[in-house]
Amino acid sequence: MKRLKDTRETVLKASSAYYAHRAYYEDLLVQRQRRFAEANKRELNFLEHAFSAHATRPIKKVLDVACGSGRHVFGLAKLGYDCTGLDYTPERIQIATDRAKREGVSVKLLQGDATQLSYENEFDAVLAL
Ligand SMILES: C[S@@+](CC[C@H](N)C(=O)[O-])C[C@H]1O[C@@H](n2cnc3c(N)ncnc32)[C@H](O)[C@@H]1O
């Protein structure tokens, strides 16, 4: 069991270093290149469609687990959803926090591990993209 825990921690650390490294370039691409902006828009349309087609209650509060630099939470917040984004990699949360300030978008951003969540029934929808 200890070996499994150690392996898990090693993988999580390596993954976080990788995503920290990519974070800055990816954020620039997503915000500035048209094809990324278009893909993001299609994904937001898909999410809104999924909310309206499949939800069993009205969707207002959304949690995005492993939100990265927040591209979905920003898009959804601009559409009026009350969004929380959680990611393990601190650099990604920092980029999202800076962007929220810069763009004046209200989203809650948290650093944390998706396997250690303690929420019960706080959200109407949970994303993991
Ligand atoms: C492929 S990116 C996806 C980011 C975002 N959902 C998107 O679609 O742009 C995967 C993200 O998962 C995060 N991640 C990996 N393991 C995690 C964990 N255990 N808990 C929370 N976030 C994690 C990484 O830091 C990275 O930002």
PDB file of C-alpha atoms and ligand atoms in Angstrom:
ATOM      1  CA  MET A   1       0.000   0.000   0.000  1.00  0.00           C
ATOM      2  CA  LYS A   2       2.847   2.369   0.870  1.00  0.00           C
ATOM      3  CA  ARG A   3       4.501   1.589  -2.471  1.00  0.00           C
ATOM      4  CA  LEU A   4       1.276   2.461  -4.325  1.00  0.00           C
ATOM      5  CA  LYS A   5       1.018   5.745  -2.403  1.00  0.00           C
ATOM      6  CA  ASP A   6       4.649   6.617  -3.197  1.00  0.00           C
ATOM      7  CA  THR A   7       4.138   5.801  -6.879  1.00  0.00           C
ATOM      8  CA  ARG A   8       0.999   7.909  -6.991  1.00  0.00           C
ATOM      9  CA  GLU A   9       2.797  10.865  -5.429  1.00  0.00           C
ATOM     10  CA  THR A  10       5.701  10.524  -7.875  1.00  0.00           C
ATOM     11  CA  VAL A  11       3.324  10.508 -10.853  1.00  0.00           C
ATOM     12  CA  LEU A  12       1.367  13.484  -9.515  1.00  0.00           C
ATOM     13  CA  LYS A  13       4.588  15.447  -8.987  1.00  0.00           C
ATOM     14  CA  ALA A  14       5.856  14.657 -12.492  1.00  0.00           C
ATOM     15  CA  SER A  15       2.497  15.526 -14.041  1.00  0.00           C
ATOM     16  CA  SER A  16       2.395  18.821 -12.152  1.00  0.00           C
ATOM     17  CA  ALA A  17       5.919  19.759 -13.327  1.00  0.00           C
ATOM     18  CA  TYR A  18       4.882  18.996 -16.905  1.00  0.00           C
ATOM     19  CA  TYR A  19       1.702  21.082 -16.702  1.00  0.00           C
ATOM     20  CA  ALA A  20       3.533  23.938 -14.975  1.00  0.00           C
ATOM     21  CA  HIS A  21       6.010  24.018 -17.858  1.00  0.00           C
ATOM     22  CA  ARG A  22       3.268  24.063 -20.488  1.00  0.00           C
ATOM     23  CA  ALA A  23       1.051  26.504 -18.640  1.00  0.00           C
ATOM     24  CA  TYR A  24       2.430  29.806 -19.887  1.00  0.00           C
ATOM     25  CA  TYR A  25       2.596  28.853 -23.579  1.00  0.00           C
ATOM     26  CA  GLU A  26      -0.784  27.207 -23.564  1.00  0.00           C
ATOM     27  CA  ASP A  27      -2.457  30.178 -21.931  1.00  0.00           C
ATOM     28  CA  LEU A  28      -1.090  32.477 -24.634  1.00  0.00           C
ATOM     29  CA  LEU A  29      -2.187  30.118 -27.414  1.00  0.00           C
ATOM     30  CA  VAL A  30      -5.675  29.624 -26.041  1.00  0.00           C
ATOM     31  CA  GLN A  31      -6.227  33.346 -25.696  1.00  0.00           C
ATOM     32  CA  ARG A  32      -4.591  34.574 -28.902  1.00  0.00           C
ATOM     33  CA  GLN A  33      -4.938  31.976 -31.628  1.00  0.00           C
ATOM     34  CA  ARG A  34      -8.206  31.860 -33.468  1.00  0.00           C
ATOM     35  CA  ARG A  35      -8.392  28.073 -33.823  1.00  0.00           C
ATOM     36  CA  PHE A  36      -7.981  27.626 -30.063  1.00  0.00           C
ATOM     37  CA  ALA A  37     -10.620  30.269 -29.415  1.00  0.00           C
ATOM     38  CA  GLU A  38     -12.964  28.497 -31.826  1.00  0.00           C
ATOM     39  CA  ALA A  39     -12.361  25.093 -30.219  1.00  0.00           C
ATOM     40  CA  ASN A  40     -13.009  26.635 -26.830  1.00  0.00           C
ATOM     41  CA  LYS A  41     -16.276  28.117 -28.058  1.00  0.00           C
ATOM     42  CA  ARG A  42     -17.402  24.737 -29.436  1.00  0.00           C
ATOM     43  CA  GLU A  43     -16.602  23.105 -26.094  1.00  0.00           C
ATOM     44  CA  LEU A  44     -18.610  25.747 -24.221  1.00  0.00           C
ATOM     45  CA  ASN A  45     -21.544  25.173 -26.581  1.00  0.00           C
ATOM     46  CA  PHE A  46     -21.242  21.454 -25.927  1.00  0.00           C
ATOM     47  CA  LEU A  47     -21.262  22.011 -22.165  1.00  0.00           C
ATOM     48  CA  GLU A  48     -24.325  24.241 -22.303  1.00  0.00           C
ATOM     49  CA  HIS A  49     -26.046  21.668 -24.502  1.00  0.00           C
ATOM     50  CA  ALA A  50     -25.149  18.885 -22.017  1.00  0.00           C
ATOM     51  CA  PHE A  51     -26.482  21.027 -19.163  1.00  0.00           C
ATOM     52  CA  SER A  52     -29.803  21.610 -20.868  1.00  0.00           C
ATOM     53  CA  ALA A  53     -30.193  18.072 -22.287  1.00  0.00           C
ATOM     54  CA  HIS A  54     -29.087  15.972 -19.317  1.00  0.00           C
ATOM     55  CA  ALA A  55     -29.248  17.915 -16.074  1.00  0.00           C
ATOM     56  CA  THR A  56     -31.831  16.879 -13.527  1.00  0.00           C
ATOM     57  CA  ARG A  57     -31.824  20.334 -11.931  1.00  0.00           C
ATOM     58  CA  PRO A  58     -31.109  23.854 -13.170  1.00  0.00           C
ATOM     59  CA  ILE A  59     -27.367  24.415 -13.491  1.00  0.00           C
ATOM     60  CA  LYS A  60     -26.011  27.446 -11.711  1.00  0.00           C
ATOM     61  CA  LYS A  61     -23.012  26.355  -9.631  1.00  0.00           C
ATOM     62  CA  VAL A  62     -20.272  24.570 -11.570  1.00  0.00           C
ATOM     63  CA  LEU A  63     -17.070  22.929 -10.344  1.00  0.00           C
ATOM     64  CA  ASP A  64     -14.314  22.300 -12.907  1.00  0.00           C
ATOM     65  CA  VAL A  65     -11.956  19.644 -11.540  1.00  0.00           C
ATOM     66  CA  ALA A  66      -8.473  19.887 -13.091  1.00  0.00           C
ATOM     67  CA  CYS A  67      -9.441  23.248 -14.596  1.00  0.00           C
ATOM     68  CA  GLY A  68      -5.942  24.012 -15.880  1.00  0.00           C
ATOM     69  CA  SER A  69      -5.624  27.725 -16.571  1.00  0.00           C
ATOM     70  CA  GLY A  70      -9.375  28.038 -16.401  1.00  0.00           C
ATOM     71  CA  ARG A  71     -10.500  28.298 -20.015  1.00  0.00           C
ATOM     72  CA  HIS A  72     -13.855  26.601 -19.350  1.00  0.00           C
ATOM     73  CA  VAL A  73     -14.587  28.339 -16.056  1.00  0.00           C
ATOM     74  CA  PHE A  74     -13.883  31.729 -17.625  1.00  0.00           C
ATOM     75  CA  GLY A  75     -16.154  30.987 -20.557  1.00  0.00           C
ATOM     76  CA  LEU A  76     -18.939  29.717 -18.316  1.00  0.00           C
ATOM     77  CA  ALA A  77     -18.573  32.589 -15.827  1.00  0.00           C
ATOM     78  CA  LYS A  78     -18.999  35.045 -18.695  1.00  0.00           C
ATOM     79  CA  LEU A  79     -22.235  33.233 -19.572  1.00  0.00           C
ATOM     80  CA  GLY A  80     -23.514  33.773 -16.027  1.00  0.00           C
ATOM     81  CA  TYR A  81     -22.578  30.549 -14.226  1.00  0.00           C
ATOM     82  CA  ASP A  82     -21.175  30.622 -10.715  1.00  0.00           C
ATOM     83  CA  CYS A  83     -17.845  28.826 -11.266  1.00  0.00           C
ATOM     84  CA  THR A  84     -15.178  27.211  -9.142  1.00  0.00           C
ATOM     85  CA  GLY A  85     -12.004  25.859 -10.731  1.00  0.00           C
ATOM     86  CA  LEU A  86      -9.650  23.478  -8.970  1.00  0.00           C
ATOM     87  CA  ASP A  87      -6.257  22.304 -10.211  1.00  0.00           C
ATOM     88  CA  TYR A  88      -3.301  20.557  -8.647  1.00  0.00           C
ATOM     89  CA  THR A  89      -0.625  22.624 -10.417  1.00  0.00           C
ATOM     90  CA  PRO A  90      -0.094  25.944  -8.586  1.00  0.00           C
ATOM     91  CA  GLU A  91       1.257  27.680 -11.719  1.00  0.00           C
ATOM     92  CA  ARG A  92      -1.995  26.990 -13.529  1.00  0.00           C
ATOM     93  CA  ILE A  93      -4.059  28.402 -10.683  1.00  0.00           C
ATOM     94  CA  GLN A  94      -1.791  31.462 -10.592  1.00  0.00           C
ATOM     95  CA  ILE A  95      -2.288  32.075 -14.313  1.00  0.00           C
ATOM     96  CA  ALA A  96      -6.039  31.723 -13.892  1.00  0.00           C
ATOM     97  CA  THR A  97      -6.039  34.058 -10.882  1.00  0.00           C
ATOM     98  CA  ASP A  98      -4.068  36.697 -12.812  1.00  0.00           C
ATOM     99  CA  ARG A  99      -6.439  36.364 -15.748  1.00  0.00           C
ATOM    100  CA  ALA A 100      -9.499  36.714 -13.514  1.00  0.00           C
ATOM    101  CA  LYS A 101      -8.090  39.982 -12.156  1.00  0.00           C
ATOM    102  CA  ARG A 102      -7.091  41.234 -15.588  1.00  0.00           C
ATOM    103  CA  GLU A 103     -10.467  40.479 -17.159  1.00  0.00           C
ATOM    104  CA  GLY A 104     -12.573  41.339 -14.095  1.00  0.00           C
ATOM    105  CA  VAL A 105     -14.227  37.900 -14.151  1.00  0.00           C
ATOM    106  CA  SER A 106     -15.504  36.485 -10.894  1.00  0.00           C
ATOM    107  CA  VAL A 107     -14.468  32.836 -10.450  1.00  0.00           C
ATOM    108  CA  LYS A 108     -13.271  30.954  -7.406  1.00  0.00           C
ATOM    109  CA  LEU A 109      -9.880  29.308  -8.041  1.00  0.00           C
ATOM    110  CA  LEU A 110      -8.364  26.678  -5.772  1.00  0.00           C
ATOM    111  CA  GLN A 111      -5.227  24.602  -5.750  1.00  0.00           C
ATOM    112  CA  GLY A 112      -6.028  21.020  -4.744  1.00  0.00           C
ATOM    113  CA  ASP A 113      -6.003  17.333  -5.561  1.00  0.00           C
ATOM    114  CA  ALA A 114      -8.990  15.919  -7.418  1.00  0.00           C
ATOM    115  CA  THR A 115      -8.693  12.663  -5.466  1.00  0.00           C
ATOM    116  CA  GLN A 116      -9.076  14.468  -2.138  1.00  0.00           C
ATOM    117  CA  LEU A 117     -12.271  16.446  -2.648  1.00  0.00           C
ATOM    118  CA  SER A 118     -14.586  16.872   0.308  1.00  0.00           C
ATOM    119  CA  TYR A 119     -17.615  18.390  -1.430  1.00  0.00           C
ATOM    120  CA  GLU A 120     -20.979  16.725  -0.903  1.00  0.00           C
ATOM    121  CA  ASN A 121     -23.720  18.527  -2.763  1.00  0.00           C
ATOM    122  CA  GLU A 122     -22.405  22.048  -3.297  1.00  0.00           C
ATOM    123  CA  PHE A 123     -22.462  22.032  -7.105  1.00  0.00           C
ATOM    124  CA  ASP A 124     -25.089  21.498  -9.784  1.00  0.00           C
ATOM    125  CA  ALA A 125     -22.508  20.246 -12.291  1.00  0.00           C
ATOM    126  CA  VAL A 126     -18.956  18.946 -12.094  1.00  0.00           C
ATOM    127  CA  LEU A 127     -16.650  19.037 -15.115  1.00  0.00           C
ATOM    128  CA  ALA A 128     -13.446  17.068 -15.689  1.00  0.00           C
ATOM    129  CA  LEU A 129     -12.190  17.834 -19.181  1.00  0.00           C
TER     130      LEU A 129
HETATM  131  C1  LIG B   1      -4.896  18.316 -20.012  1.00  0.00           C
HETATM  132  S1  LIG B   1      -4.958  19.527 -18.690  1.00  0.00           S
HETATM  133  C2  LIG B   1      -6.674  19.988 -18.841  1.00  0.00           C
HETATM  134  C3  LIG B   1      -6.966  21.350 -18.284  1.00  0.00           C
HETATM  135  C4  LIG B   1      -8.375  21.879 -18.553  1.00  0.00           C
HETATM  136  N1  LIG B   1      -9.412  21.032 -18.010  1.00  0.00           N
HETATM  137  C5  LIG B   1      -8.593  22.116 -20.047  1.00  0.00           C
HETATM  138  O1  LIG B   1      -9.382  21.391 -20.651  1.00  0.00           O
HETATM  139  O2  LIG B   1      -7.946  23.034 -20.568  1.00  0.00           O
HETATM  140  C6  LIG B   1      -4.947  18.487 -17.229  1.00  0.00           C
HETATM  141  C7  LIG B   1      -4.910  19.264 -15.904  1.00  0.00           C
HETATM  142  O3  LIG B   1      -5.115  18.326 -14.840  1.00  0.00           O
HETATM  143  C8  LIG B   1      -4.405  18.782 -13.714  1.00  0.00           C
HETATM  144  N2  LIG B   1      -4.297  17.658 -12.764  1.00  0.00           N
HETATM  145  C9  LIG B   1      -3.608  16.499 -12.931  1.00  0.00           C
HETATM  146  N3  LIG B   1      -3.768  15.695 -11.855  1.00  0.00           N
HETATM  147  C10 LIG B   1      -4.587  16.364 -10.994  1.00  0.00           C
HETATM  148  C11 LIG B   1      -5.140  16.066  -9.710  1.00  0.00           C
HETATM  149  N4  LIG B   1      -4.876  14.925  -9.083  1.00  0.00           N
HETATM  150  N5  LIG B   1      -5.951  16.972  -9.121  1.00  0.00           N
HETATM  151  C12 LIG B   1      -6.234  18.156  -9.736  1.00  0.00           C
HETATM  152  N6  LIG B   1      -5.732  18.505 -10.945  1.00  0.00           N
HETATM  153  C13 LIG B   1      -4.929  17.620 -11.576  1.00  0.00           C
HETATM  154  C14 LIG B   1      -3.096  19.296 -14.298  1.00  0.00           C
HETATM  155  O4  LIG B   1      -2.447  20.200 -13.428  1.00  0.00           O
HETATM  156  C15 LIG B   1      -3.584  19.956 -15.607  1.00  0.00           C
HETATM  157  O5  LIG B   1      -3.816  21.346 -15.427  1.00  0.00           O
END
